[in-house]
Amino acid sequence: MAEELVLDIKDLVVRYDTDAGSVKAVNGINLKLRRKRSIGLVGETGAGKTTTALAILNLVPEPAGVIKNGSILVDGKNILAMSESELQKTRGKGVSMIFQDPMTALNPVFTVGEQIAESIRIHEGVSEKEAMRRAVEMLEIVGIAANRVNDYPHQLSGGMKQRVVIAIALACRAKLLIADEPTTALDVTIQAQVLELIRSYREKYDTAMLLITHDLGIVAESCDEVAVMYAGNIVEYGTLEDVFNQTKHPYTEGLFNSLPNIIERRSKLTPIPGMVPDPTELPEGCVFAERCAYATDECGKTVQADQWLSDTHMVRCSRYCEPDFNIIRRIKT
Amino acid sequence: MKKFAKLTALSLSIALLLTACGKSGGNVGGSASNPQSGNGSVGQNTAGTPKEMVVFSPRLDFQTMDVQNTPSIVTKSIYYLVYNTLVEKDVETNTVVPALAESWTQDSGTEITFTLRQGVKFHDGSDFTAADVKFTYEKAMESAGSATKLASLERIDTEGDYTVKVTLKSVNMDFLDLLTDPSLSIMSKTAFENLGEEKGIQQGTGPYKYTEWKQGSYLELEANEDYWDGAPVTPKLRVQYISENSSRLIAVQTGELDFCQDPPGSELPNIAANKDLRLITYPSATVDFVAFNVNEAPMNNPDVRKAIAYAINRQDIIDGVFLGNAIELNNIMHSSNAYYSEIEGTEYNVEKAKELLAKAGYADGLTLTLATNTTSDSQAACTVIQALLDEIGITVKIDVMENATLTATMSAGVGYHMCYSRWSGYAFGPDTGIREMLYTGGSNNYAHYSDPKMDQMIDEALTIEDNAERMAAYKAIEEYSDEVMAVYPILVENYTFVARKSVQNILEPNGPIMNLREVAAYD
Amino acid sequence: MHRYVFKRILLLIPIMLAVSFVVYFIVDLAPGDDIDAIYGNELTAEQKDELREELGYNDPLVIRYARYMGKLLTGDMGTSSFYHEPVMKLYFSKFPATLNLAFWGIIVALLIAIPLGIIAAVHQNTLIDSASMILGLLGMSMPNFWFGLMLIILFSLTLGWLPSFGNESWTSVILPAVTVGVGQAALLIRTTRSSMLEVIRQDYLRTVRAKGVNERTVIYHHALRNALIPIITAAGTQLGIALGGSVVVESVFAWPGVGKLTIDAFNTRDTTLVVGCLILTTAFSSILMMLIDIIYAFVDPRIKARYMN
């Protein structure tokens, strides 16, 4: 089974050293992803999802961003120990990424065709002409007419730009696709199309996917597993069934409770009280303790450890040491 | 740029010194020649073949081919190569000698008959005849730049092809001197008619002819093999314009130039110590002076003017500003002029200066303005004068003006007590300079001095036919000028050339006009 | 695009009119005239006044200006009173040298500034950054005059590699161009640095890196292309200034350019030549600015799109 791991993150710690202090963006996370499988990385803005994704490409913005600890094995090789040229071979081919903001993710002075062809040219060693032919093909796959190949980004709508960003990420049939909020910028009808596009492509090329989103609905639709992130920690991890139906962590519960309920439209949303902790001064114990309805005095002091409730289901909450403890889901799904 | 010229000169001099040391193998001083030894023909070395082309950079650019309309000294010096005047000046004897006119007779005070040289051809092949002389002079009388020189010319008549008779309005004993000015070079009437004005004006009778002119870069001349006085030694002369004096000097050191005019003053000792180079100096035609503007009180008081004159020490200016590369002049007449006499003059004497100032009623001092242009030499000289006058209680405010502004101000005669300026007109007879400076309404009369006695003396001296009498008349003017002290002469700057050792025969200039007719370089 | 170019050319006309009037007016304000400057020693005050009357110098400024413009419209820029040559001929005998020097000067400046500016930006706030900024500052604060002479002393006098003056072979332009370029480089280094700093933080470079593109290509192909507009603007401005000629460099290297021609013309109050030189220089600078606008369109497709509409 180990050889099937496309991604294996162990004890990853990432900091941003700024004038205001050291931002503890990612604080010792573990994540495994097998071939063809997909995992949803869920959490609020600032939880460290994008930083985790960038760390997988070893593109955490320098000089502020520093990977302090851990290893990231992609296809068995540690990204963090690679030379610059090995990294360049891995980026785009081993791992590719769909960036979240299509408005800024494309270089304004090159045509979309050139931007798609570039990675093909680099990784496939084909001629410029062949690369361009395949770029046109990719455009058509993502649903853009071939005659737009010589358009510049500013000539395309937001949705089309996102498709171009996707085309770039898919161009070299990477083994691992990181999709960072791939649909946030799109309206709902297009969202569905894009997700369908990614799904069919993954099926065709057996691509594993790390999907970053704050939208639990999308996770339910596209992922096999879920990791819930809060303040740089993975607080709950499991299969879709585990996390959605056997929710264990109070934070995950809070996330579900803040979802609008389509069935009972009049029921009120229940936001999680309080604020995300300051990432430069994280509490010693549980990072969620301050906002947690179940927290005891101990929670704020005890360093939290992963607790495996089953082979697939992990929760990082010390109260599960108590044999009878469980949370109460307000809404049943 | 000018402001740090001094500063950079310093660093430059260090750099040049270093290279000089490097090249002479530590033999600095051993080969030093006396910088004042002003003879270009020393060490005649005619062995070997002359260099095909001699390249030279004067101080200023060749300005125009419009012979009769330029005051530019450098340009006139080129005309001296391309053309001949009717008569020329022999610098050694300080007399007028034949050129295109073989001989002449002074029939009366107002009539001169010239016999012209026969067989002379212009560069276009046309023959030189009396008609060309008449054509040239009549054209000059219409030209703004030369009409003044021929102001006394009444009529010009030709008798046959080789005799020209000139009739003057009044006696002018300077007339022959005036004719030596290259702006009165003889041009070919036939060439003007056949080739048109633009080409016609380029045809001279001189030892060199024009071949190529790249305006602002260089002018190339080629030897006239048929020159009536014998073809020149050097086949080609190139006059290269380099406005920056440091660059000019370096170009001589690199060998790109054979010689140049006016190197930076601060470099003179290094040049003298460099065994590849030779420094050639002659007294220039330029006189630096202070004029007292009598329009502005208290400069109308001769005692004040005299007091200032006594308070200035010429040697301080020569040493401090010109680093010794100039000679003192205490006479309104240029010391190289044939009519210059030694006079007692006004010499540095602080006691006398204070006494005269007290007599004029300014024992407690006064404040005066001193106008000058932006050149660093003039400004430095004014600073020396300021310091000297401070000692007798005169506070001097130096008013630096851009040159055209200064000229306009000095011409108007308002808004300054004194001005520091220079003139260069001595070459063409004794009258021109003095008349320009001291005669009522004279073109260089920046003192705005007007004195019937002075005017009369100047007018009379011009008409005296007996040479000894004329000499005495000018001496009287020189002494009277010192007495009234409208203009205080200070110094004559040296005319400097730097040449490579291979260069021979840079002859003494005729006043401001360089004589490069015989220049040659031997490798 | 054609309409845009046409409009820009039309705009030149009022610019030229304004420049010519201002210049004519300013030269007129300066005390003294060409007769004083040229014949100061030769003619008496009365003779000068006669000459002025004859040449129409005593007419009101507006009339003289109108007369000048009337001739200008027929393509006649008049004759220099100092050189006795047509202004056009004088200017165009020197302009090619000025253009040549301006061109090579800016090439040198860009060759220095772009790598240094990029290095400074990529290594922002490090020793390398400070070093390139200091190097640039040094270039700017070294007087052209001194630097030019030092170059001559080193490369012409000591090493004997390059000519010290003139414009006769292709090697002649090297030293003057380096002198001009080093002086211009400082501003361009700073422009390149700040422009690159802005671009270097852009998300699209992350996209490019994620594709596996090597860092050189990221910086020199993707980032630089986006940072180019301010650099082109700054280089264009410098080039525009250089088109007016550099008096100092022209003097030190005896480079026959229009800068010294213009200054000398002003010093001799050669009004016709000064006005002519400045009008022509302004015209060429304006044309240059127009060309730069067109270059923008080729560098940045967004600007091109704006012109098209």
PDB file of N, CA and C in Angstrom, chain A residues 50 54 57 59 84 87-89 91-93 95-97 99 101 104-110 114-116 118-119 122-123 152 154 168, chain C residues 124 201-218 221-223 225-226 298-306:
ATOM      1  N   THR A  50      -3.717  26.982   1.900  1.00  0.00           N
ATOM      2  CA  THR A  50      -2.924  27.357   0.724  1.00  0.00           C
ATOM      3  C   THR A  50      -1.434  27.203   1.013  1.00  0.00           C
ATOM      4  N   LEU A  54       1.209  25.198  -1.189  1.00  0.00           N
ATOM      5  CA  LEU A  54       2.455  25.773  -1.738  1.00  0.00           C
ATOM      6  C   LEU A  54       3.670  24.999  -1.250  1.00  0.00           C
ATOM      7  N   LEU A  57       4.619  22.206  -3.415  1.00  0.00           N
ATOM      8  CA  LEU A  57       5.404  22.591  -4.599  1.00  0.00           C
ATOM      9  C   LEU A  57       6.735  23.242  -4.208  1.00  0.00           C
ATOM     10  N   LEU A  59       6.958  26.098  -2.901  1.00  0.00           N
ATOM     11  CA  LEU A  59       6.833  27.474  -3.393  1.00  0.00           C
ATOM     12  C   LEU A  59       6.337  28.424  -2.311  1.00  0.00           C
ATOM     13  N   GLU A  84      17.208  22.367  -7.208  1.00  0.00           N
ATOM     14  CA  GLU A  84      16.366  23.274  -7.984  1.00  0.00           C
ATOM     15  C   GLU A  84      15.912  22.611  -9.297  1.00  0.00           C
ATOM     16  N   LEU A  87      13.315  19.941  -8.680  1.00  0.00           N
ATOM     17  CA  LEU A  87      12.059  20.610  -8.363  1.00  0.00           C
ATOM     18  C   LEU A  87      11.339  21.037  -9.638  1.00  0.00           C
ATOM     19  N   GLN A  88      12.136  21.627 -10.564  1.00  0.00           N
ATOM     20  CA  GLN A  88      11.536  22.115 -11.802  1.00  0.00           C
ATOM     21  C   GLN A  88      10.929  20.968 -12.601  1.00  0.00           C
ATOM     22  N   LYS A  89      11.554  19.798 -12.508  1.00  0.00           N
ATOM     23  CA  LYS A  89      10.997  18.642 -13.222  1.00  0.00           C
ATOM     24  C   LYS A  89       9.706  18.156 -12.563  1.00  0.00           C
ATOM     25  N   ARG A  91       7.589  20.047 -10.575  1.00  0.00           N
ATOM     26  CA  ARG A  91       6.518  21.039 -10.692  1.00  0.00           C
ATOM     27  C   ARG A  91       5.898  20.949 -12.083  1.00  0.00           C
ATOM     28  N   GLY A  92       4.604  20.865 -12.131  1.00  0.00           N
ATOM     29  CA  GLY A  92       3.920  20.834 -13.424  1.00  0.00           C
ATOM     30  C   GLY A  92       3.781  19.431 -13.971  1.00  0.00           C
ATOM     31  N   LYS A  93       4.729  18.547 -13.627  1.00  0.00           N
ATOM     32  CA  LYS A  93       4.672  17.183 -14.155  1.00  0.00           C
ATOM     33  C   LYS A  93       4.262  16.194 -13.050  1.00  0.00           C
ATOM     34  N   VAL A  95       3.524  17.216  -9.745  1.00  0.00           N
ATOM     35  CA  VAL A  95       2.447  17.917  -9.046  1.00  0.00           C
ATOM     36  C   VAL A  95       2.083  19.152  -9.856  1.00  0.00           C
ATOM     37  N   SER A  96       0.817  19.368 -10.108  1.00  0.00           N
ATOM     38  CA  SER A  96       0.451  20.648 -10.698  1.00  0.00           C
ATOM     39  C   SER A  96      -0.654  21.264  -9.866  1.00  0.00           C
ATOM     40  N   MET A  97      -0.812  22.557 -10.059  1.00  0.00           N
ATOM     41  CA  MET A  97      -1.719  23.259  -9.148  1.00  0.00           C
ATOM     42  C   MET A  97      -2.628  24.203  -9.908  1.00  0.00           C
ATOM     43  N   PHE A  99      -4.588  27.510  -9.341  1.00  0.00           N
ATOM     44  CA  PHE A  99      -4.567  28.602  -8.355  1.00  0.00           C
ATOM     45  C   PHE A  99      -5.932  29.228  -8.220  1.00  0.00           C
ATOM     46  N   ASP A 101      -7.175  32.456  -7.690  1.00  0.00           N
ATOM     47  CA  ASP A 101      -7.727  33.680  -8.279  1.00  0.00           C
ATOM     48  C   ASP A 101      -7.363  33.760  -9.756  1.00  0.00           C
ATOM     49  N   THR A 104      -5.627  37.013 -11.322  1.00  0.00           N
ATOM     50  CA  THR A 104      -4.217  37.380 -11.159  1.00  0.00           C
ATOM     51  C   THR A 104      -3.265  36.236 -11.479  1.00  0.00           C
ATOM     52  N   ALA A 105      -3.833  35.065 -11.769  1.00  0.00           N
ATOM     53  CA  ALA A 105      -2.954  33.904 -11.915  1.00  0.00           C
ATOM     54  C   ALA A 105      -2.322  33.797 -13.308  1.00  0.00           C
ATOM     55  N   LEU A 106      -2.783  34.633 -14.247  1.00  0.00           N
ATOM     56  CA  LEU A 106      -2.232  34.542 -15.604  1.00  0.00           C
ATOM     57  C   LEU A 106      -1.360  35.750 -15.921  1.00  0.00           C
ATOM     58  N   ASN A 107      -0.274  35.499 -16.630  1.00  0.00           N
ATOM     59  CA  ASN A 107       0.624  36.586 -17.022  1.00  0.00           C
ATOM     60  C   ASN A 107      -0.052  37.422 -18.107  1.00  0.00           C
ATOM     61  N   PRO A 108      -0.275  38.719 -17.819  1.00  0.00           N
ATOM     62  CA  PRO A 108      -1.067  39.538 -18.742  1.00  0.00           C
ATOM     63  C   PRO A 108      -0.418  39.777 -20.109  1.00  0.00           C
ATOM     64  N   VAL A 109       0.900  39.546 -20.226  1.00  0.00           N
ATOM     65  CA  VAL A 109       1.544  39.947 -21.486  1.00  0.00           C
ATOM     66  C   VAL A 109       1.810  38.772 -22.434  1.00  0.00           C
ATOM     67  N   PHE A 110       1.356  37.575 -22.050  1.00  0.00           N
ATOM     68  CA  PHE A 110       1.508  36.458 -22.987  1.00  0.00           C
ATOM     69  C   PHE A 110       0.138  35.892 -23.339  1.00  0.00           C
ATOM     70  N   GLU A 114       0.377  30.548 -25.367  1.00  0.00           N
ATOM     71  CA  GLU A 114       1.786  30.512 -24.948  1.00  0.00           C
ATOM     72  C   GLU A 114       1.913  30.002 -23.523  1.00  0.00           C
ATOM     73  N   GLN A 115       0.971  30.429 -22.670  1.00  0.00           N
ATOM     74  CA  GLN A 115       1.079  30.067 -21.255  1.00  0.00           C
ATOM     75  C   GLN A 115       0.779  28.580 -21.025  1.00  0.00           C
ATOM     76  N   ILE A 116      -0.119  28.037 -21.834  1.00  0.00           N
ATOM     77  CA  ILE A 116      -0.402  26.597 -21.691  1.00  0.00           C
ATOM     78  C   ILE A 116       0.758  25.799 -22.314  1.00  0.00           C
ATOM     79  N   GLU A 118       3.770  26.486 -22.595  1.00  0.00           N
ATOM     80  CA  GLU A 118       5.052  26.572 -21.905  1.00  0.00           C
ATOM     81  C   GLU A 118       5.353  25.315 -21.079  1.00  0.00           C
ATOM     82  N   SER A 119       4.372  24.868 -20.297  1.00  0.00           N
ATOM     83  CA  SER A 119       4.682  23.701 -19.455  1.00  0.00           C
ATOM     84  C   SER A 119       4.800  22.437 -20.310  1.00  0.00           C
ATOM     85  N   ILE A 122       8.264  22.450 -21.700  1.00  0.00           N
ATOM     86  CA  ILE A 122       9.288  22.154 -20.700  1.00  0.00           C
ATOM     87  C   ILE A 122       9.324  20.654 -20.374  1.00  0.00           C
ATOM     88  N   HIS A 123       8.158  20.092 -20.141  1.00  0.00           N
ATOM     89  CA  HIS A 123       8.134  18.734 -19.588  1.00  0.00           C
ATOM     90  C   HIS A 123       8.093  17.635 -20.640  1.00  0.00           C
ATOM     91  N   TYR A 152      -5.158  37.346 -25.306  1.00  0.00           N
ATOM     92  CA  TYR A 152      -4.472  37.647 -24.054  1.00  0.00           C
ATOM     93  C   TYR A 152      -5.476  37.518 -22.915  1.00  0.00           C
ATOM     94  N   HIS A 154      -6.597  39.445 -20.736  1.00  0.00           N
ATOM     95  CA  HIS A 154      -7.582  40.510 -20.525  1.00  0.00           C
ATOM     96  C   HIS A 154      -8.742  40.416 -21.508  1.00  0.00           C
ATOM     97  N   ILE A 168      -3.741  24.849 -17.860  1.00  0.00           N
ATOM     98  CA  ILE A 168      -2.298  24.852 -17.576  1.00  0.00           C
ATOM     99  C   ILE A 168      -1.967  23.717 -16.605  1.00  0.00           C
TER     100      ILE A 168
ATOM    101  N   GLN C 124      16.213  41.749  -2.798  1.00  0.00           N
ATOM    102  CA  GLN C 124      15.823  42.973  -2.104  1.00  0.00           C
ATOM    103  C   GLN C 124      16.297  42.970  -0.659  1.00  0.00           C
ATOM    104  N   ARG C 201       6.108  40.152  -6.965  1.00  0.00           N
ATOM    105  CA  ARG C 201       5.140  39.664  -5.992  1.00  0.00           C
ATOM    106  C   ARG C 201       3.849  39.186  -6.654  1.00  0.00           C
ATOM    107  N   GLN C 202       3.754  39.286  -7.945  1.00  0.00           N
ATOM    108  CA  GLN C 202       2.478  38.973  -8.597  1.00  0.00           C
ATOM    109  C   GLN C 202       2.214  37.472  -8.602  1.00  0.00           C
ATOM    110  N   ASP C 203       0.911  37.154  -8.479  1.00  0.00           N
ATOM    111  CA  ASP C 203       0.493  35.747  -8.446  1.00  0.00           C
ATOM    112  C   ASP C 203       0.899  34.987  -9.707  1.00  0.00           C
ATOM    113  N   TYR C 204       0.889  35.677 -10.866  1.00  0.00           N
ATOM    114  CA  TYR C 204       1.123  34.908 -12.091  1.00  0.00           C
ATOM    115  C   TYR C 204       2.535  34.348 -12.174  1.00  0.00           C
ATOM    116  N   LEU C 205       3.455  34.935 -11.419  1.00  0.00           N
ATOM    117  CA  LEU C 205       4.797  34.345 -11.417  1.00  0.00           C
ATOM    118  C   LEU C 205       4.791  33.018 -10.657  1.00  0.00           C
ATOM    119  N   ARG C 206       3.905  32.930  -9.662  1.00  0.00           N
ATOM    120  CA  ARG C 206       3.766  31.687  -8.934  1.00  0.00           C
ATOM    121  C   ARG C 206       3.230  30.609  -9.884  1.00  0.00           C
ATOM    122  N   THR C 207       2.255  31.017 -10.691  1.00  0.00           N
ATOM    123  CA  THR C 207       1.712  30.081 -11.683  1.00  0.00           C
ATOM    124  C   THR C 207       2.835  29.564 -12.583  1.00  0.00           C
ATOM    125  N   VAL C 208       3.675  30.506 -13.001  1.00  0.00           N
ATOM    126  CA  VAL C 208       4.762  30.144 -13.908  1.00  0.00           C
ATOM    127  C   VAL C 208       5.732  29.191 -13.212  1.00  0.00           C
ATOM    128  N   ARG C 209       6.059  29.498 -11.955  1.00  0.00           N
ATOM    129  CA  ARG C 209       6.986  28.631 -11.222  1.00  0.00           C
ATOM    130  C   ARG C 209       6.367  27.247 -11.038  1.00  0.00           C
ATOM    131  N   ALA C 210       5.065  27.218 -10.755  1.00  0.00           N
ATOM    132  CA  ALA C 210       4.385  25.946 -10.524  1.00  0.00           C
ATOM    133  C   ALA C 210       4.412  25.081 -11.775  1.00  0.00           C
ATOM    134  N   LYS C 211       4.609  25.709 -12.942  1.00  0.00           N
ATOM    135  CA  LYS C 211       4.703  24.948 -14.189  1.00  0.00           C
ATOM    136  C   LYS C 211       6.048  24.245 -14.298  1.00  0.00           C
ATOM    137  N   GLY C 212       6.994  24.641 -13.454  1.00  0.00           N
ATOM    138  CA  GLY C 212       8.318  24.040 -13.535  1.00  0.00           C
ATOM    139  C   GLY C 212       9.283  24.853 -14.368  1.00  0.00           C
ATOM    140  N   VAL C 213       8.943  26.132 -14.581  1.00  0.00           N
ATOM    141  CA  VAL C 213       9.826  27.000 -15.366  1.00  0.00           C
ATOM    142  C   VAL C 213      11.033  27.380 -14.506  1.00  0.00           C
ATOM    143  N   ASN C 214      12.223  27.408 -15.115  1.00  0.00           N
ATOM    144  CA  ASN C 214      13.389  27.745 -14.294  1.00  0.00           C
ATOM    145  C   ASN C 214      13.406  29.232 -13.940  1.00  0.00           C
ATOM    146  N   GLU C 215      14.122  29.536 -12.855  1.00  0.00           N
ATOM    147  CA  GLU C 215      14.052  30.861 -12.255  1.00  0.00           C
ATOM    148  C   GLU C 215      14.503  31.973 -13.219  1.00  0.00           C
ATOM    149  N   ARG C 216      15.505  31.667 -14.029  1.00  0.00           N
ATOM    150  CA  ARG C 216      15.985  32.656 -15.006  1.00  0.00           C
ATOM    151  C   ARG C 216      14.863  33.092 -15.933  1.00  0.00           C
ATOM    152  N   THR C 217      14.147  32.077 -16.459  1.00  0.00           N
ATOM    153  CA  THR C 217      13.059  32.381 -17.378  1.00  0.00           C
ATOM    154  C   THR C 217      11.939  33.127 -16.655  1.00  0.00           C
ATOM    155  N   VAL C 218      11.701  32.733 -15.409  1.00  0.00           N
ATOM    156  CA  VAL C 218      10.666  33.420 -14.635  1.00  0.00           C
ATOM    157  C   VAL C 218      10.993  34.915 -14.561  1.00  0.00           C
ATOM    158  N   HIS C 221      12.029  36.449 -18.526  1.00  0.00           N
ATOM    159  CA  HIS C 221      11.013  36.358 -19.559  1.00  0.00           C
ATOM    160  C   HIS C 221       9.669  36.855 -19.033  1.00  0.00           C
ATOM    161  N   HIS C 222       9.225  36.275 -17.945  1.00  0.00           N
ATOM    162  CA  HIS C 222       7.886  36.601 -17.461  1.00  0.00           C
ATOM    163  C   HIS C 222       7.840  37.896 -16.671  1.00  0.00           C
ATOM    164  N   ALA C 223       8.742  38.046 -15.715  1.00  0.00           N
ATOM    165  CA  ALA C 223       8.677  39.221 -14.846  1.00  0.00           C
ATOM    166  C   ALA C 223       9.127  40.468 -15.599  1.00  0.00           C
ATOM    167  N   ARG C 225       9.258  41.254 -18.708  1.00  0.00           N
ATOM    168  CA  ARG C 225       8.328  41.724 -19.725  1.00  0.00           C
ATOM    169  C   ARG C 225       7.217  42.577 -19.107  1.00  0.00           C
ATOM    170  N   ASN C 226       6.777  42.188 -17.902  1.00  0.00           N
ATOM    171  CA  ASN C 226       5.736  42.955 -17.228  1.00  0.00           C
ATOM    172  C   ASN C 226       6.271  44.234 -16.597  1.00  0.00           C
ATOM    173  N   PHE C 298       3.395  47.239 -28.139  1.00  0.00           N
ATOM    174  CA  PHE C 298       3.960  45.940 -28.475  1.00  0.00           C
ATOM    175  C   PHE C 298       4.359  45.161 -27.231  1.00  0.00           C
ATOM    176  N   VAL C 299       4.705  45.900 -26.179  1.00  0.00           N
ATOM    177  CA  VAL C 299       5.136  45.235 -24.958  1.00  0.00           C
ATOM    178  C   VAL C 299       3.927  44.771 -24.156  1.00  0.00           C
ATOM    179  N   ASP C 300       2.915  45.599 -24.105  1.00  0.00           N
ATOM    180  CA  ASP C 300       1.767  45.277 -23.266  1.00  0.00           C
ATOM    181  C   ASP C 300       0.497  45.238 -24.103  1.00  0.00           C
ATOM    182  N   PRO C 301      -0.082  44.025 -24.280  1.00  0.00           N
ATOM    183  CA  PRO C 301      -1.271  43.883 -25.127  1.00  0.00           C
ATOM    184  C   PRO C 301      -2.461  44.676 -24.603  1.00  0.00           C
ATOM    185  N   ARG C 302      -2.471  44.953 -23.289  1.00  0.00           N
ATOM    186  CA  ARG C 302      -3.600  45.715 -22.757  1.00  0.00           C
ATOM    187  C   ARG C 302      -3.596  47.135 -23.295  1.00  0.00           C
ATOM    188  N   ILE C 303      -2.369  47.708 -23.440  1.00  0.00           N
ATOM    189  CA  ILE C 303      -2.263  49.067 -23.972  1.00  0.00           C
ATOM    190  C   ILE C 303      -2.640  49.072 -25.452  1.00  0.00           C
ATOM    191  N   LYS C 304      -2.211  48.052 -26.136  1.00  0.00           N
ATOM    192  CA  LYS C 304      -2.519  47.929 -27.559  1.00  0.00           C
ATOM    193  C   LYS C 304      -4.033  47.923 -27.742  1.00  0.00           C
ATOM    194  N   ALA C 305      -4.726  47.157 -26.867  1.00  0.00           N
ATOM    195  CA  ALA C 305      -6.174  47.051 -26.966  1.00  0.00           C
ATOM    196  C   ALA C 305      -6.813  48.421 -26.786  1.00  0.00           C
ATOM    197  N   ARG C 306      -6.245  49.213 -25.891  1.00  0.00           N
ATOM    198  CA  ARG C 306      -6.801  50.543 -25.642  1.00  0.00           C
ATOM    199  C   ARG C 306      -6.681  51.422 -26.891  1.00  0.00           C
TER     200      ARG C 306
END
